[in-house]
């Protein structure tokens, strides 16, 4: 008999809507960061540009766990990686563990009165990869998925889920910097090509001078896309 999964109460940084709450964005930080950290980063780049009249944005924080690319030292990461490369399998134990807890976070939004079709998932770097895992494997009815400077492994279980899906799938909004020293641009381009070939509606935006970071132009495009997917 499988042991029960320990229930985590994920810490969250919440940016409230200015009016009636009718939609939600859940945005996941990159490795070693926090919800508060990525929220502040976005605010530094855009001011109040990511504050909406009707959309609440939730920035959860991953619990610390041993991270193999850091020689097993603990870090706030959504899952473990065998190494930072697309030619390894997904680390399924850690991915599925966190999917379960992020599923609960989505259910909290649903219980508050927000339909899944009015929830959008996104993230930066590892957070974007985690958002793709959660959405395409567990919540294909969400409004959309944003993955900034993020990639899927070549044999990711996400691709298997997409191949086996019945019905339409949420649009994928991908962005990548041409000078990223951590996430090789070709890895993101391959993720885009594969998802597109499997029938996932995609947008891909490439910023030749951007490193492993977010930029204001990218976030302006993201804001426009969010409002298209989650109109008031």
CSV table of C-alpha atoms in Angstrom, one decimal:
chain,number,residue,atom,x,y,z
A,1,UNK,CA,0.0,0.0,0.0
A,2,UNK,CA,1.4,3.4,-1.0
A,3,UNK,CA,2.2,5.8,1.7
A,4,UNK,CA,0.0,8.9,1.9
A,5,UNK,CA,1.6,12.0,0.4
A,6,UNK,CA,2.4,14.6,3.1
A,7,UNK,CA,0.2,17.6,2.5
A,8,UNK,CA,2.1,20.8,1.9
A,9,UNK,CA,0.8,24.2,2.7
A,10,UNK,CA,2.6,26.1,0.0
A,11,UNK,CA,3.6,29.7,0.9
A,12,UNK,CA,2.1,32.1,-1.5
A,13,UNK,CA,2.6,35.8,-2.5
A,14,UNK,CA,-0.7,37.1,-3.9
A,15,UNK,CA,-1.2,40.2,-6.0
A,16,UNK,CA,-4.9,41.0,-5.7
A,17,UNK,CA,-7.2,42.3,-8.4
A,18,UNK,CA,-8.5,45.8,-8.1
A,19,UNK,CA,-12.1,44.9,-8.8
A,20,UNK,CA,-14.3,41.8,-8.8
A,21,UNK,CA,-12.3,38.5,-8.9
A,22,UNK,CA,-13.3,36.5,-12.0
A,23,UNK,CA,-10.0,34.9,-13.1
A,24,UNK,CA,-6.7,33.7,-11.7
A,25,UNK,CA,-3.1,33.4,-12.8
A,26,UNK,CA,-0.8,31.0,-11.0
A,27,UNK,CA,2.9,31.9,-11.8
A,28,UNK,CA,5.8,29.7,-10.7
A,29,UNK,CA,9.3,31.0,-10.0
A,30,UNK,CA,12.5,29.6,-11.3
A,31,UNK,CA,15.0,27.4,-9.3
A,32,UNK,CA,16.3,28.9,-6.1
A,33,UNK,CA,13.8,31.8,-6.1
A,34,UNK,CA,10.5,32.3,-4.2
A,35,UNK,CA,7.0,33.5,-5.0
A,36,UNK,CA,7.8,36.8,-3.4
A,37,UNK,CA,11.1,37.1,-5.3
A,38,UNK,CA,9.6,36.6,-8.8
A,39,UNK,CA,6.6,38.8,-7.9
A,40,UNK,CA,9.1,41.6,-6.9
A,41,UNK,CA,11.1,41.0,-10.1
A,42,UNK,CA,8.0,41.5,-12.3
A,43,UNK,CA,7.1,44.6,-10.4
A,44,UNK,CA,10.6,46.0,-10.8
A,45,UNK,CA,10.3,45.5,-14.6
A,46,UNK,CA,6.7,46.6,-15.0
A,47,UNK,CA,5.6,48.6,-12.0
A,48,UNK,CA,1.9,47.8,-11.7
A,49,UNK,CA,1.7,46.6,-15.2
A,50,UNK,CA,0.8,43.0,-14.1
A,51,UNK,CA,-2.0,44.2,-11.7
A,52,UNK,CA,-5.4,43.5,-13.2
A,53,UNK,CA,-8.9,44.7,-12.5
A,54,UNK,CA,-10.4,41.1,-12.4
A,55,UNK,CA,-7.4,38.7,-12.3
A,56,UNK,CA,-5.8,37.6,-9.1
A,57,UNK,CA,-2.2,36.5,-9.5
A,58,UNK,CA,-0.8,33.8,-7.1
A,59,UNK,CA,3.0,33.3,-6.8
A,60,UNK,CA,3.6,30.1,-4.7
A,61,UNK,CA,7.0,29.2,-3.4
A,62,UNK,CA,8.4,25.7,-3.9
A,63,UNK,CA,9.5,23.9,-0.7
A,64,UNK,CA,13.2,23.3,-0.3
A,65,UNK,CA,14.4,19.9,-1.6
A,66,UNK,CA,17.7,18.3,-2.5
A,67,UNK,CA,18.7,19.4,-6.1
A,68,UNK,CA,21.0,17.1,-8.0
A,69,UNK,CA,22.5,19.9,-10.2
A,70,UNK,CA,23.6,21.6,-7.0
A,71,UNK,CA,25.3,18.4,-5.7
A,72,UNK,CA,22.3,17.5,-3.7
A,73,UNK,CA,22.1,20.7,-1.7
A,74,UNK,CA,18.6,21.9,-0.8
A,75,UNK,CA,17.0,24.6,-2.9
A,76,UNK,CA,13.5,26.0,-3.6
A,77,UNK,CA,12.9,23.9,-6.8
A,78,UNK,CA,9.7,22.5,-8.1
A,79,UNK,CA,11.3,19.2,-9.0
A,80,UNK,CA,14.7,17.5,-9.2
A,81,UNK,CA,16.6,17.1,-12.5
A,82,UNK,CA,19.1,14.3,-13.3
A,83,UNK,CA,21.0,17.2,-15.0
A,84,UNK,CA,20.1,20.5,-16.7
A,85,UNK,CA,19.7,19.0,-20.2
A,86,UNK,CA,16.8,17.8,-22.4
A,87,UNK,CA,18.4,14.4,-23.1
A,88,UNK,CA,17.5,12.9,-19.7
A,89,UNK,CA,14.2,11.6,-18.5
A,90,UNK,CA,11.8,13.6,-16.3
A,91,UNK,CA,12.5,13.0,-12.6
A,92,UNK,CA,9.0,11.6,-12.2
A,93,UNK,CA,9.0,11.1,-8.4
A,94,UNK,CA,9.6,14.8,-7.7
A,95,UNK,CA,7.5,16.0,-10.7
A,96,UNK,CA,4.5,14.0,-9.6
A,97,UNK,CA,4.9,15.0,-6.0
A,98,UNK,CA,4.7,18.6,-6.8
A,99,UNK,CA,2.0,18.2,-9.4
A,100,UNK,CA,-0.2,16.9,-6.6
A,101,UNK,CA,0.3,19.9,-4.5
A,102,UNK,CA,-0.1,22.4,-7.3
A,103,UNK,CA,-3.3,20.5,-8.2
A,104,UNK,CA,-4.6,21.4,-4.7
A,105,UNK,CA,-3.7,25.0,-5.3
A,106,UNK,CA,-5.8,25.0,-8.5
A,107,UNK,CA,-8.6,23.4,-6.6
A,108,UNK,CA,-8.5,26.2,-4.0
A,109,UNK,CA,-9.1,28.7,-6.8
A,110,UNK,CA,-12.0,26.5,-8.2
A,111,UNK,CA,-13.6,26.3,-4.7
A,112,UNK,CA,-13.4,30.1,-4.5
A,113,UNK,CA,-15.6,30.3,-7.6
A,114,UNK,CA,-13.1,30.5,-10.4
A,115,UNK,CA,-13.7,27.9,-13.2
A,116,UNK,CA,-10.7,26.1,-14.6
A,117,UNK,CA,-11.3,27.8,-17.9
A,118,UNK,CA,-10.6,31.1,-16.1
A,119,UNK,CA,-7.3,29.9,-14.6
A,120,UNK,CA,-4.0,30.4,-16.5
A,121,UNK,CA,-0.7,28.7,-15.5
A,122,UNK,CA,2.7,30.2,-16.1
A,123,UNK,CA,6.3,30.3,-14.9
A,124,UNK,CA,9.9,31.3,-15.5
A,125,UNK,CA,12.5,28.7,-16.2
A,126,UNK,CA,11.9,25.6,-14.1
A,127,UNK,CA,8.6,27.2,-13.2
A,128,UNK,CA,7.5,27.2,-16.8
A,129,UNK,CA,8.4,23.6,-17.2
A,130,UNK,CA,6.4,22.8,-14.1
A,131,UNK,CA,3.4,24.8,-15.4
A,132,UNK,CA,3.5,22.7,-18.6
A,133,UNK,CA,3.6,19.4,-16.5
A,134,UNK,CA,0.6,20.5,-14.4
A,135,UNK,CA,-1.5,21.9,-17.2
A,136,UNK,CA,-1.1,19.4,-20.1
A,137,UNK,CA,-1.1,16.3,-17.8
A,138,UNK,CA,-3.7,17.3,-15.2
A,139,UNK,CA,-5.7,20.4,-16.2
A,140,UNK,CA,-6.0,20.6,-20.0
A,141,UNK,CA,-9.1,22.9,-19.7
A,142,UNK,CA,-7.1,25.8,-18.2
A,143,UNK,CA,-7.1,29.1,-20.2
A,144,UNK,CA,-3.5,28.9,-21.2
A,145,UNK,CA,0.1,28.1,-20.3
A,146,UNK,CA,3.0,30.6,-20.3
A,147,UNK,CA,6.6,29.2,-20.2
A,148,UNK,CA,9.3,31.9,-20.1
A,149,UNK,CA,12.9,30.6,-20.7
A,150,UNK,CA,11.6,27.0,-20.1
A,151,UNK,CA,12.0,23.7,-21.9
A,152,UNK,CA,10.7,20.1,-21.8
A,153,UNK,CA,13.0,17.1,-21.9
A,154,UNK,CA,13.1,15.3,-25.2
A,155,UNK,CA,11.1,12.3,-23.9
A,156,UNK,CA,9.0,14.3,-21.5
A,157,UNK,CA,5.8,12.7,-20.2
A,158,UNK,CA,4.1,15.9,-21.2
A,159,UNK,CA,4.4,15.0,-24.9
A,160,UNK,CA,2.8,11.6,-24.1
A,161,UNK,CA,-0.1,13.3,-22.4
A,162,UNK,CA,-0.6,15.7,-25.3
A,163,UNK,CA,-0.6,12.8,-27.8
A,164,UNK,CA,-3.2,10.9,-25.8
A,165,UNK,CA,-5.4,14.0,-25.1
A,166,UNK,CA,-9.0,14.2,-26.3
A,167,UNK,CA,-10.3,17.6,-27.3
A,168,UNK,CA,-8.6,20.9,-27.5
A,169,UNK,CA,-5.6,21.9,-25.4
A,170,UNK,CA,-4.6,25.3,-24.0
A,171,UNK,CA,-2.4,27.6,-26.0
A,172,UNK,CA,1.3,27.7,-25.1
A,173,UNK,CA,3.0,31.1,-24.8
A,174,UNK,CA,6.8,30.6,-25.0
A,175,UNK,CA,9.6,33.1,-24.7
A,176,UNK,CA,13.3,32.7,-24.9
A,177,UNK,CA,16.5,34.8,-24.9
A,178,UNK,CA,19.2,34.3,-27.5
A,179,UNK,CA,22.1,34.8,-25.0
A,180,UNK,CA,20.7,32.5,-22.3
A,181,UNK,CA,23.7,30.7,-20.8
A,182,UNK,CA,21.6,28.2,-18.8
A,183,UNK,CA,18.7,27.3,-21.0
A,184,UNK,CA,20.1,26.8,-24.5
A,185,UNK,CA,17.8,28.5,-27.0
A,186,UNK,CA,17.6,25.4,-29.2
A,187,UNK,CA,16.1,23.5,-26.2
A,188,UNK,CA,13.1,25.9,-26.1
A,189,UNK,CA,12.8,26.0,-29.9
A,190,UNK,CA,12.6,22.2,-29.9
A,191,UNK,CA,9.9,22.3,-27.2
A,192,UNK,CA,8.0,24.7,-29.4
A,193,UNK,CA,8.5,22.5,-32.6
A,194,UNK,CA,7.3,19.4,-30.8
A,195,UNK,CA,4.3,20.9,-29.1
A,196,UNK,CA,3.3,22.6,-32.4
A,197,UNK,CA,3.7,19.3,-34.3
A,198,UNK,CA,1.4,17.6,-31.7
A,199,UNK,CA,-1.3,20.2,-32.3
A,200,UNK,CA,-0.9,22.5,-29.4
A,201,UNK,CA,-1.6,26.1,-30.3
A,202,UNK,CA,1.6,28.0,-29.7
A,203,UNK,CA,3.1,31.5,-29.6
A,204,UNK,CA,6.9,31.7,-29.6
A,205,UNK,CA,8.7,35.0,-29.0
A,206,UNK,CA,12.5,35.2,-29.3
A,207,UNK,CA,14.6,38.0,-27.8
A,208,UNK,CA,18.1,37.8,-29.4
A,209,UNK,CA,19.8,40.0,-26.7
A,210,UNK,CA,18.2,38.5,-23.6
A,211,UNK,CA,20.0,36.3,-21.1
A,212,UNK,CA,18.4,34.0,-18.6
A,213,UNK,CA,16.0,36.6,-17.4
A,214,UNK,CA,12.7,38.3,-18.0
A,215,UNK,CA,12.5,41.7,-19.7
A,216,UNK,CA,9.8,44.4,-19.9
A,217,UNK,CA,9.0,43.8,-23.6
A,218,UNK,CA,8.4,40.1,-22.9
A,219,UNK,CA,6.1,40.9,-19.9
A,220,UNK,CA,4.2,43.4,-22.0
A,221,UNK,CA,3.5,40.7,-24.5
A,222,UNK,CA,2.6,38.3,-21.7
A,223,UNK,CA,0.2,40.8,-20.2
A,224,UNK,CA,-1.6,41.3,-23.6
A,225,UNK,CA,-1.9,37.6,-24.0
A,226,UNK,CA,-3.2,37.1,-20.5
A,227,UNK,CA,-5.9,39.7,-21.1
A,228,UNK,CA,-6.8,38.0,-24.4
A,229,UNK,CA,-7.2,34.6,-22.6
A,230,UNK,CA,-8.9,36.0,-19.5
A,231,UNK,CA,-11.0,39.0,-20.6
A,232,UNK,CA,-12.9,40.9,-18.1
